[in-house]
mmCIF file of N, CA, C and O in Angstrom:
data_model
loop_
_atom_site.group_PDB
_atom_site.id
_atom_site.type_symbol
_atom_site.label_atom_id
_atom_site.label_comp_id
_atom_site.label_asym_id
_atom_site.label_seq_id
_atom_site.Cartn_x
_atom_site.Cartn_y
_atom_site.Cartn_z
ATOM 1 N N UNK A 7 3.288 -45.156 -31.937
ATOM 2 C CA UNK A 7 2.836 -44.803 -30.637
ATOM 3 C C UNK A 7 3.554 -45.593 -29.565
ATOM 4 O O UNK A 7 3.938 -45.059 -28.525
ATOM 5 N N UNK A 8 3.726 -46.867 -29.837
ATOM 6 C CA UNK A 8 4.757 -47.394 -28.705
ATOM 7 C C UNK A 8 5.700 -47.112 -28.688
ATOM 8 O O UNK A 8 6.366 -47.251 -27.662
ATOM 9 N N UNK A 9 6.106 -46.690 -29.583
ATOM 10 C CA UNK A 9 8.322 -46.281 -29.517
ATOM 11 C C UNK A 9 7.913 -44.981 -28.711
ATOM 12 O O UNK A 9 8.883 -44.550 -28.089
ATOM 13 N N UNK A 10 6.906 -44.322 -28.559
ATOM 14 C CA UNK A 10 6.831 -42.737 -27.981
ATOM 15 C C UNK A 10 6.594 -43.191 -26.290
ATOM 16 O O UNK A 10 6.913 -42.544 -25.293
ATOM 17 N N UNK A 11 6.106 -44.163 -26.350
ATOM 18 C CA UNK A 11 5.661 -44.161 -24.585
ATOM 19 C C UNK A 11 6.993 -44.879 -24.462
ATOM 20 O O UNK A 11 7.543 -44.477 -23.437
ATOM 21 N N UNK A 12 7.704 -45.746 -25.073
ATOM 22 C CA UNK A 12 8.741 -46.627 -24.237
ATOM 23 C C UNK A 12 9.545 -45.399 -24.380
ATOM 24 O O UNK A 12 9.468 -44.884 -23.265
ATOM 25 N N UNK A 13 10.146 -44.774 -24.995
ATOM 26 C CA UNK A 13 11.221 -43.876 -25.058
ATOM 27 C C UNK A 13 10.707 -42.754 -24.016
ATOM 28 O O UNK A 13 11.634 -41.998 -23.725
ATOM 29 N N UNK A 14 9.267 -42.373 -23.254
ATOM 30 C CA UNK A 14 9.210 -41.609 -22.583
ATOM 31 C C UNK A 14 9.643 -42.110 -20.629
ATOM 32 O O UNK A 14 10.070 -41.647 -19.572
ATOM 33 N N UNK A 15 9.054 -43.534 -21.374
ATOM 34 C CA UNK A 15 9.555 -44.621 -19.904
ATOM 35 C C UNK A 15 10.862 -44.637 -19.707
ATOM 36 O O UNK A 15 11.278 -44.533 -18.553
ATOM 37 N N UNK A 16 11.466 -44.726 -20.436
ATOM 38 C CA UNK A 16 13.337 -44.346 -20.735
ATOM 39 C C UNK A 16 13.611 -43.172 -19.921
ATOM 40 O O UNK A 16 14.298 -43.232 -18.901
ATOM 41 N N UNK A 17 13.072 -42.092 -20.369
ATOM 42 C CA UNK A 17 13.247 -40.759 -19.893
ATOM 43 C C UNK A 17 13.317 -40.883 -18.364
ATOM 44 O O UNK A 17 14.270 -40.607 -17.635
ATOM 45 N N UNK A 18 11.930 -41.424 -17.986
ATOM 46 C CA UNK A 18 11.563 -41.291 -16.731
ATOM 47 C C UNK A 18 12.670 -41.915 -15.819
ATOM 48 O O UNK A 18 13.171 -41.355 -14.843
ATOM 49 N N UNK A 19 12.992 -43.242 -16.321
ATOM 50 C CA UNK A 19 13.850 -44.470 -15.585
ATOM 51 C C UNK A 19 15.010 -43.637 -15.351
ATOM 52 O O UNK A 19 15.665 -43.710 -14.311
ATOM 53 N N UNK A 20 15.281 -42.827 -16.327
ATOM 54 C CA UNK A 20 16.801 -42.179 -16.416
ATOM 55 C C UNK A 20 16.561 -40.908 -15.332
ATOM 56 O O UNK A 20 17.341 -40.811 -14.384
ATOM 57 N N UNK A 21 15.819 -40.253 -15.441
ATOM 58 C CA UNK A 21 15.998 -39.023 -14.179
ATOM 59 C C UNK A 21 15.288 -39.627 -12.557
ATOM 60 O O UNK A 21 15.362 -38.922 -11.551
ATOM 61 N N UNK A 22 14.750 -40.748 -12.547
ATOM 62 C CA UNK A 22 14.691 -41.365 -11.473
ATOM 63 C C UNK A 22 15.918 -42.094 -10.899
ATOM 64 O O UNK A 22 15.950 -42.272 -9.681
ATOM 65 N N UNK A 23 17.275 -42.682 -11.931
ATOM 66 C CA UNK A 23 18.072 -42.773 -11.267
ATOM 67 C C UNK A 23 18.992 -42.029 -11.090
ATOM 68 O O UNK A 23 19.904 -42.412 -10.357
ATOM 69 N N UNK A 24 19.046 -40.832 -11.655
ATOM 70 C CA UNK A 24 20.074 -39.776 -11.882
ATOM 71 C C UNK A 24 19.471 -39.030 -10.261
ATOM 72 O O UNK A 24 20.392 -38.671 -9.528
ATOM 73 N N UNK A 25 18.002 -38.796 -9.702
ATOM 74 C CA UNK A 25 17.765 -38.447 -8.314
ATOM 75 C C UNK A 25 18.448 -39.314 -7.269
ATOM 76 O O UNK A 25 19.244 -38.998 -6.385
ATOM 77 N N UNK A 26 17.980 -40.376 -7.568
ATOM 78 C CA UNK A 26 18.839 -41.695 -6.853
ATOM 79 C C UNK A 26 20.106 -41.552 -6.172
ATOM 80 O O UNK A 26 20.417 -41.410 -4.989
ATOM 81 N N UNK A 27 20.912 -41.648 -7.531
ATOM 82 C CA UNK A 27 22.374 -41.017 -7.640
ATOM 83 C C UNK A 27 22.440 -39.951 -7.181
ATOM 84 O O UNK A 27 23.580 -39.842 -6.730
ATOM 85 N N UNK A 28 21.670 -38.714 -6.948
ATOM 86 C CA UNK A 28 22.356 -37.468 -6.318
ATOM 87 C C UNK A 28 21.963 -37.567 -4.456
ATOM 88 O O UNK A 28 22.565 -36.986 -3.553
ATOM 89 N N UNK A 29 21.126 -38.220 -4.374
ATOM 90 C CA UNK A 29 20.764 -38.150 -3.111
ATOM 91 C C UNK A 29 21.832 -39.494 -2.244
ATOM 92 O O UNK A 29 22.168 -39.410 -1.062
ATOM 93 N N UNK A 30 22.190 -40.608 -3.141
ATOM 94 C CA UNK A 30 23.100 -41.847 -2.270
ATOM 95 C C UNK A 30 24.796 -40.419 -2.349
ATOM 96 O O UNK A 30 25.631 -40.556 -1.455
ATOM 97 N N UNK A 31 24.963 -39.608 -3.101
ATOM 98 C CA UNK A 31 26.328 -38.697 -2.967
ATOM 99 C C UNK A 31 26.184 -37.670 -1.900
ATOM 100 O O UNK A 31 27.070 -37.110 -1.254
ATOM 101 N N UNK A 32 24.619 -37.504 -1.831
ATOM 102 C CA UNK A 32 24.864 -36.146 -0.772
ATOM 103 C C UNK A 32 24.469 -36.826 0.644
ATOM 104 O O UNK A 32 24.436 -36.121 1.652
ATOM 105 N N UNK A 33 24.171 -38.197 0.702
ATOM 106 C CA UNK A 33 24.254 -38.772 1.611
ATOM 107 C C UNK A 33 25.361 -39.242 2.182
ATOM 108 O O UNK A 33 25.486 -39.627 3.345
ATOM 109 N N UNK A 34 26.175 -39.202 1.326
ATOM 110 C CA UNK A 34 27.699 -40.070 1.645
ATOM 111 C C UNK A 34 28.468 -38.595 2.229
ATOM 112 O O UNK A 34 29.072 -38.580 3.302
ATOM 113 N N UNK A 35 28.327 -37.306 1.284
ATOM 114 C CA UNK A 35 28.683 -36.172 1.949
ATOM 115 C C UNK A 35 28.397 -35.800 3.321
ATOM 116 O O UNK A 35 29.186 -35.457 4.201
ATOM 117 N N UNK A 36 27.181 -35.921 3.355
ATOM 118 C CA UNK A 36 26.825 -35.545 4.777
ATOM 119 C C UNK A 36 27.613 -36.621 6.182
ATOM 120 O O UNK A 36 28.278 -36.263 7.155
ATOM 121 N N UNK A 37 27.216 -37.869 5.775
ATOM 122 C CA UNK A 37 28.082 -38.632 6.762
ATOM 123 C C UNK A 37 29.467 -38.497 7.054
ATOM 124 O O UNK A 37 29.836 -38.699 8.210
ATOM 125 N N UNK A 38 30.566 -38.078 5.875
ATOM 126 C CA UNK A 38 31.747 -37.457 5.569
ATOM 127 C C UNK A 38 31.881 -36.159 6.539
ATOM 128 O O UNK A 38 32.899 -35.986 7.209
ATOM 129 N N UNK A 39 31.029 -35.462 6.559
ATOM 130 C CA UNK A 39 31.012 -34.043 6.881
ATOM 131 C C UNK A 39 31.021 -34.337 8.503
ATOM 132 O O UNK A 39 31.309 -33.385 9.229
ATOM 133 N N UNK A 40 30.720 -35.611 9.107
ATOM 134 C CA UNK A 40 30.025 -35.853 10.710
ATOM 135 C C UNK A 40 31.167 -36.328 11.284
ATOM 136 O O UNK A 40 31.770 -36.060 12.323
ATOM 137 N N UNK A 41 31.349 -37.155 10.309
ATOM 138 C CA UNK A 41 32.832 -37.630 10.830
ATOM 139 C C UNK A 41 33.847 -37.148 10.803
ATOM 140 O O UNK A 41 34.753 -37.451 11.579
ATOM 141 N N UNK A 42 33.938 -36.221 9.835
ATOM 142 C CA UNK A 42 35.308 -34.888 10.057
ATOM 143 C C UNK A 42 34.983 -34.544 10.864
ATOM 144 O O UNK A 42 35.742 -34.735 11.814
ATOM 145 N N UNK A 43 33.917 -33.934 11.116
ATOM 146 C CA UNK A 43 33.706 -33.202 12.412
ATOM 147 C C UNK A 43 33.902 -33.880 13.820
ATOM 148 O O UNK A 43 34.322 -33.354 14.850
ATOM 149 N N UNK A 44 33.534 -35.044 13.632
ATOM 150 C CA UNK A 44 33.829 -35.159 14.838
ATOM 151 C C UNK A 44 35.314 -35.977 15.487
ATOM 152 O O UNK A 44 35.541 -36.377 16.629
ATOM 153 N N UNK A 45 36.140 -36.020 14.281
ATOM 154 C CA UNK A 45 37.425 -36.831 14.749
ATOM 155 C C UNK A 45 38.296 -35.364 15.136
ATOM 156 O O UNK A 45 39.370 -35.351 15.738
ATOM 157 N N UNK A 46 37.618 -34.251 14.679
ATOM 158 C CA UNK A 46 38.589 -32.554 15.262
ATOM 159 C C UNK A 46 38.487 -32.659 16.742
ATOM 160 O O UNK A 46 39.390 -32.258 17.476
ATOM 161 N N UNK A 47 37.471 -33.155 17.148
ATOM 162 C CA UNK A 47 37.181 -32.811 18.678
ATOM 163 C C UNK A 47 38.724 -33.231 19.104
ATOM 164 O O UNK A 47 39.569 -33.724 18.357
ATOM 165 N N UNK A 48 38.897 -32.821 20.860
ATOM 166 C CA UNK A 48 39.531 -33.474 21.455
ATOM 167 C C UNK A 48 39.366 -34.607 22.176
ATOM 168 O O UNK A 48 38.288 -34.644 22.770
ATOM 169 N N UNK A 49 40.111 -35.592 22.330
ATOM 170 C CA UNK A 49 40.022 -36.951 23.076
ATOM 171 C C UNK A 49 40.036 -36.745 24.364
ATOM 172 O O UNK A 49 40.656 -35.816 24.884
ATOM 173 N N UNK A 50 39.474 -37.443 24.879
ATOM 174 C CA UNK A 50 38.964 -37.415 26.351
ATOM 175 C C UNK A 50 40.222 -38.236 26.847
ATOM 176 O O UNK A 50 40.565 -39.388 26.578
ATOM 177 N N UNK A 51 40.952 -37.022 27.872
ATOM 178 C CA UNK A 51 42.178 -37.910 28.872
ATOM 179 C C UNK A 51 41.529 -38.684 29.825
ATOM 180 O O UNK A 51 40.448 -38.834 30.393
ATOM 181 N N UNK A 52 43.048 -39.255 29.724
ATOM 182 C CA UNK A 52 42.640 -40.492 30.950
ATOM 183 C C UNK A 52 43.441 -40.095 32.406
ATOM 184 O O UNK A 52 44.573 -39.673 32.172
ATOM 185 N N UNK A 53 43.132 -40.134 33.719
ATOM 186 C CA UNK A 53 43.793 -39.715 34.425
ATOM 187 C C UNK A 53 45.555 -40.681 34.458
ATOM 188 O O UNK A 53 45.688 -41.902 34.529
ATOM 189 N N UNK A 54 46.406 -39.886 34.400
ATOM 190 C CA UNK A 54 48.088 -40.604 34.181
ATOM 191 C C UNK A 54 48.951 -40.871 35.767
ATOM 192 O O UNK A 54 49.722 -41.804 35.992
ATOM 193 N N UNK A 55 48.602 -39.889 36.629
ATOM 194 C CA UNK A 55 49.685 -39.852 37.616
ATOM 195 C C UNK A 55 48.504 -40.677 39.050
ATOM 196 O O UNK A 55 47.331 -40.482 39.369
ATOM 197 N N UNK A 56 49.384 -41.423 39.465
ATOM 198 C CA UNK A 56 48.736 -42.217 40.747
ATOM 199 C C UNK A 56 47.986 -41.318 41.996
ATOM 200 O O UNK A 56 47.230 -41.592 42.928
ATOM 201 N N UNK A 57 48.589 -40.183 41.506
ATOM 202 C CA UNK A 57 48.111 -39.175 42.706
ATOM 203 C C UNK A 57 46.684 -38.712 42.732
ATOM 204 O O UNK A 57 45.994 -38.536 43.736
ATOM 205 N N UNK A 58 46.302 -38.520 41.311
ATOM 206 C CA UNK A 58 44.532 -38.358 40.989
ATOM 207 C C UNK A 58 43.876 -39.380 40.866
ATOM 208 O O UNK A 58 42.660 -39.379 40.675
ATOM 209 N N UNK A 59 44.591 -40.403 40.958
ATOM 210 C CA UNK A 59 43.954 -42.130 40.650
ATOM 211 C C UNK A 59 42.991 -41.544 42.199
ATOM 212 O O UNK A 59 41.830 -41.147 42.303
ATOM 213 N N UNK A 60 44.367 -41.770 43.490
ATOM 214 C CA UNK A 60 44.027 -41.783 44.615
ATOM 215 C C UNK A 60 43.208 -40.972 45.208
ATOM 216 O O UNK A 60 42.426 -41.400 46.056
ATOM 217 N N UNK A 61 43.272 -39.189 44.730
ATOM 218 C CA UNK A 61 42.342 -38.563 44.845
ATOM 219 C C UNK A 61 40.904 -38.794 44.763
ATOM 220 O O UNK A 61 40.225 -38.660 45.781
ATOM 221 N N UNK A 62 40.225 -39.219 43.349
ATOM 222 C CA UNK A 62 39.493 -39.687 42.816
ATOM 223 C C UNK A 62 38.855 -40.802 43.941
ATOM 224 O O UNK A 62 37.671 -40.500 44.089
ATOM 225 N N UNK A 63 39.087 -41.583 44.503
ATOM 226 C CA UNK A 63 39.152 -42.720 45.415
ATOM 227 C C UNK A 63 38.736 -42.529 46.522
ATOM 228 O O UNK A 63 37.774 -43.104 47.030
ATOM 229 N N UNK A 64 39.670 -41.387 47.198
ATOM 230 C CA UNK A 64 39.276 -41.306 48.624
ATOM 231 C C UNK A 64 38.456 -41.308 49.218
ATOM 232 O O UNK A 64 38.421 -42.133 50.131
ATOM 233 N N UNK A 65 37.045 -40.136 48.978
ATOM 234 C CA UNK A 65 35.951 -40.336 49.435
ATOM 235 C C UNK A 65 35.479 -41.037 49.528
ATOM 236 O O UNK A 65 34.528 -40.954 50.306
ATOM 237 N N UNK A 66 35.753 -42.453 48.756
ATOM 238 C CA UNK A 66 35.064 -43.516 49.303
ATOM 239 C C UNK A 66 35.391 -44.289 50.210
ATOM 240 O O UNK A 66 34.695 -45.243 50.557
ATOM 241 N N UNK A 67 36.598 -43.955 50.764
ATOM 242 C CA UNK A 67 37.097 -44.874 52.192
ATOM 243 C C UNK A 67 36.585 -44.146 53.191
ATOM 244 O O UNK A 67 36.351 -44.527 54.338
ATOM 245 N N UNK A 68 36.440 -43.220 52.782
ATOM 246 C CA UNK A 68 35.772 -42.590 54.745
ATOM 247 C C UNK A 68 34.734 -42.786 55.161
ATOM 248 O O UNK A 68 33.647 -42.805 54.582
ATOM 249 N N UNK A 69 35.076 -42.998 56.527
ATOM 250 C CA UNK A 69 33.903 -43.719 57.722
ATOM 251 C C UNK A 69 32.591 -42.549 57.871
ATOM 252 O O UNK A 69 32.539 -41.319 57.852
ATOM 253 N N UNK A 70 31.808 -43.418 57.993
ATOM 254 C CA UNK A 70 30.498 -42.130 58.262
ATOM 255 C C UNK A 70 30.918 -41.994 59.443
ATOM 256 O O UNK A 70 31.544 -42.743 60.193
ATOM 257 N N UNK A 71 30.275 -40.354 59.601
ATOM 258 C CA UNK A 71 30.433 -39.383 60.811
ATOM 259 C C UNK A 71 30.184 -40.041 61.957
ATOM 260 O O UNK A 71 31.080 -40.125 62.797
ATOM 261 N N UNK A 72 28.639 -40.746 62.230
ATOM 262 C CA UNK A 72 27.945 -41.548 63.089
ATOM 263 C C UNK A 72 27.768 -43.291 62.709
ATOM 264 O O UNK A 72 27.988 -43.857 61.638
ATOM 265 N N UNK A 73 27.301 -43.852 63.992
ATOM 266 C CA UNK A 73 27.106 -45.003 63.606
ATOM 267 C C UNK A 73 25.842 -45.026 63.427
ATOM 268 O O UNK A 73 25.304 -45.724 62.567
ATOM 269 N N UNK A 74 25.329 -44.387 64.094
ATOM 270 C CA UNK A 74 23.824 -44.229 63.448
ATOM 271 C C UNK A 74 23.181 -44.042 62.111
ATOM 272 O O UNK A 74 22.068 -44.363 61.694
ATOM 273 N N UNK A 75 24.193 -43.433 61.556
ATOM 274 C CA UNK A 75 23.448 -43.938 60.151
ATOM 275 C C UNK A 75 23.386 -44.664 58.933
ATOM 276 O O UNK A 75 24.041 -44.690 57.891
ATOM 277 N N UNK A 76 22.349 -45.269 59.414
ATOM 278 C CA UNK A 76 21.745 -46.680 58.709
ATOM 279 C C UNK A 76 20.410 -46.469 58.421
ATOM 280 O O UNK A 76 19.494 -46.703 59.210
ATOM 281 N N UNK A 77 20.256 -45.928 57.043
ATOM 282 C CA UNK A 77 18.992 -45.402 56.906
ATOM 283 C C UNK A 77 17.670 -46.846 57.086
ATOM 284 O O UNK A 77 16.567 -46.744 57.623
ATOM 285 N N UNK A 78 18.098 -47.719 56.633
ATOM 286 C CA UNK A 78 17.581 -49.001 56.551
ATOM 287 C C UNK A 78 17.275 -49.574 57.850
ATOM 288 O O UNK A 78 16.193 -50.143 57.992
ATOM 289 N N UNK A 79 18.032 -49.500 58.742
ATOM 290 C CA UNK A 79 17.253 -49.551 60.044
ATOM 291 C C UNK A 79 16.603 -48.804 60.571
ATOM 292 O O UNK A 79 15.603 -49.168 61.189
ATOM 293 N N UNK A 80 17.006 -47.435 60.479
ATOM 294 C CA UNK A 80 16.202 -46.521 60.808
ATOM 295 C C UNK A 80 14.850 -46.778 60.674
ATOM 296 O O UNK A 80 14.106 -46.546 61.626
ATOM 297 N N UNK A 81 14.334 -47.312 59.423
ATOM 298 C CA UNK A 81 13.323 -47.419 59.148
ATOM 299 C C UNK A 81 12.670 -49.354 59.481
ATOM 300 O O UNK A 81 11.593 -49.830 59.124
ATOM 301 N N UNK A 82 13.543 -49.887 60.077
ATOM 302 C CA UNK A 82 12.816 -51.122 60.322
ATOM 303 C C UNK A 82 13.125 -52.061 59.151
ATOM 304 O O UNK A 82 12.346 -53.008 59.042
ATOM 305 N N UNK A 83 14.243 -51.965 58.141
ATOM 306 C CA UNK A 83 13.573 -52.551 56.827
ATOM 307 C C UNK A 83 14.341 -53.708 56.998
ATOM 308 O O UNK A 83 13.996 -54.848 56.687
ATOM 309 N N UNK A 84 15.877 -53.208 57.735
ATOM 310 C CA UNK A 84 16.726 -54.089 57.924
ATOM 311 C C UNK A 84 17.591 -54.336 59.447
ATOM 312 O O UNK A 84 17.911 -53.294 60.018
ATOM 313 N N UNK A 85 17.841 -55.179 59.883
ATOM 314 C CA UNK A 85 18.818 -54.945 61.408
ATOM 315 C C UNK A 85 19.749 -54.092 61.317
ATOM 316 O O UNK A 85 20.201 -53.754 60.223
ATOM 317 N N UNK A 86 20.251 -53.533 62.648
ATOM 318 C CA UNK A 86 21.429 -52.559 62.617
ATOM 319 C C UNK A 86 22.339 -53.402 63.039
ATOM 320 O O UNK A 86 22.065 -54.530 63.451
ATOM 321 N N UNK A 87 23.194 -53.047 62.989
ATOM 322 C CA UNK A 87 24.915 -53.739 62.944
ATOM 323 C C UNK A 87 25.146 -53.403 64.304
ATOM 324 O O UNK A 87 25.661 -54.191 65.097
ATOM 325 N N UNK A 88 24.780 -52.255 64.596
ATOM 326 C CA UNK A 88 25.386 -51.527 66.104
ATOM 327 C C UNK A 88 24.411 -52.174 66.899
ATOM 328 O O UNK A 88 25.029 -52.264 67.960
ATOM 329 N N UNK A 89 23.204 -52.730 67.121
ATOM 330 C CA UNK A 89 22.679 -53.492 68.333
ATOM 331 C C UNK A 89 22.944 -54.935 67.809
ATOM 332 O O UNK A 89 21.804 -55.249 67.469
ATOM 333 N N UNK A 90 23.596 -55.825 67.579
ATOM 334 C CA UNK A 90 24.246 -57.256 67.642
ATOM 335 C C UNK A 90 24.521 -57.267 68.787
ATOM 336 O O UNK A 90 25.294 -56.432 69.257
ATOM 337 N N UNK A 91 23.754 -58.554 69.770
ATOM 338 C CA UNK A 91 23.859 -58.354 71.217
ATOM 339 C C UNK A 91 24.312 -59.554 70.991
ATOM 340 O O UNK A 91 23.804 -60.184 70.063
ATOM 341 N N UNK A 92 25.454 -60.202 71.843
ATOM 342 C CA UNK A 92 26.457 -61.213 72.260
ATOM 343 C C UNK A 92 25.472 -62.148 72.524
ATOM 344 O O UNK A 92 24.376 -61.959 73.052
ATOM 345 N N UNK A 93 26.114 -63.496 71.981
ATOM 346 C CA UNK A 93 24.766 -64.811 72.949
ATOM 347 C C UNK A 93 25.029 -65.206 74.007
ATOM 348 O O UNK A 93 26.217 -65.193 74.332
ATOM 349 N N UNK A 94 24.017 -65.710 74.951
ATOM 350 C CA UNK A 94 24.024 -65.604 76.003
ATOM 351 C C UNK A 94 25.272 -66.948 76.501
ATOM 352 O O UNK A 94 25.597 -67.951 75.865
ATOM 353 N N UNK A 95 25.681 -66.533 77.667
ATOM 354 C CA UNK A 95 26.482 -67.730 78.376
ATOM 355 C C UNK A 95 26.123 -68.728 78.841
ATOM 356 O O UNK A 95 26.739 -69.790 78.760
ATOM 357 N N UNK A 96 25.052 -68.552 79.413
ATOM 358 C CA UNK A 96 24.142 -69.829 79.956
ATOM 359 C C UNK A 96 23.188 -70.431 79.004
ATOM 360 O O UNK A 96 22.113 -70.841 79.440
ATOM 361 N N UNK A 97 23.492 -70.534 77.653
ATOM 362 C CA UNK A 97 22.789 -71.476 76.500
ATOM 363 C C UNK A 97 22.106 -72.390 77.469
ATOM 364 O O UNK A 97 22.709 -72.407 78.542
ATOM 365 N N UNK A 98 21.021 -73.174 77.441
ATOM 366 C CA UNK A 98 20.978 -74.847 77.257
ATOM 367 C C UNK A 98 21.362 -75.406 76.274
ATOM 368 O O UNK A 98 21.238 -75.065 75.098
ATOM 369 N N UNK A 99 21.752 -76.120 76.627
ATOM 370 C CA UNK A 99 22.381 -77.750 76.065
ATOM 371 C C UNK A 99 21.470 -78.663 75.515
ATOM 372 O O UNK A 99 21.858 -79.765 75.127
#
């Protein structure tokens, strides 16, 4: 009776790692399969000629329309730049 249960424990040990084994291969497949896939894509260019560098750029040098807008003063949160009133000439000393 014991050679029948250990030899059935055998059995078991053996198709528990034989699942093991099929699932660490179709795991390795699948990751295989992600990474083919995704080294087909195309690579993302980089801009080459100075002319789209500069394009790219420009909008950010231009002056707002008005001086007025300063949303932050508008609202009190912060001083405006455009009322900086000169100090006076006749300081005391």
């Amino acid at each position: 009776m014991k050679q029948g249960a250990s030899s059935s424990q055998a059995m078991q040990r053996v198709r528990v790692g034989m699942v093991g084994l099929a699932a660490v291969i179709l795991l390795i497949g699948l990751v295989s399969a992600l990474f083919s896939a995704a080294n087909r894509q195309q690579p993302v260019t980089a801009a080459t000629s100075a002319a789209e560098v500069a394009n790219m750029t420009s909008a950010n040098t231009a002056s707002p329309a008005e001086a007025d807008n300063e949303p932050l003063a508008q609202l009190g949160v912060a001083p405006s730049t455009a009322e900086a009133s000169p100090a006076p000439e006749n300081a005391p000393k």
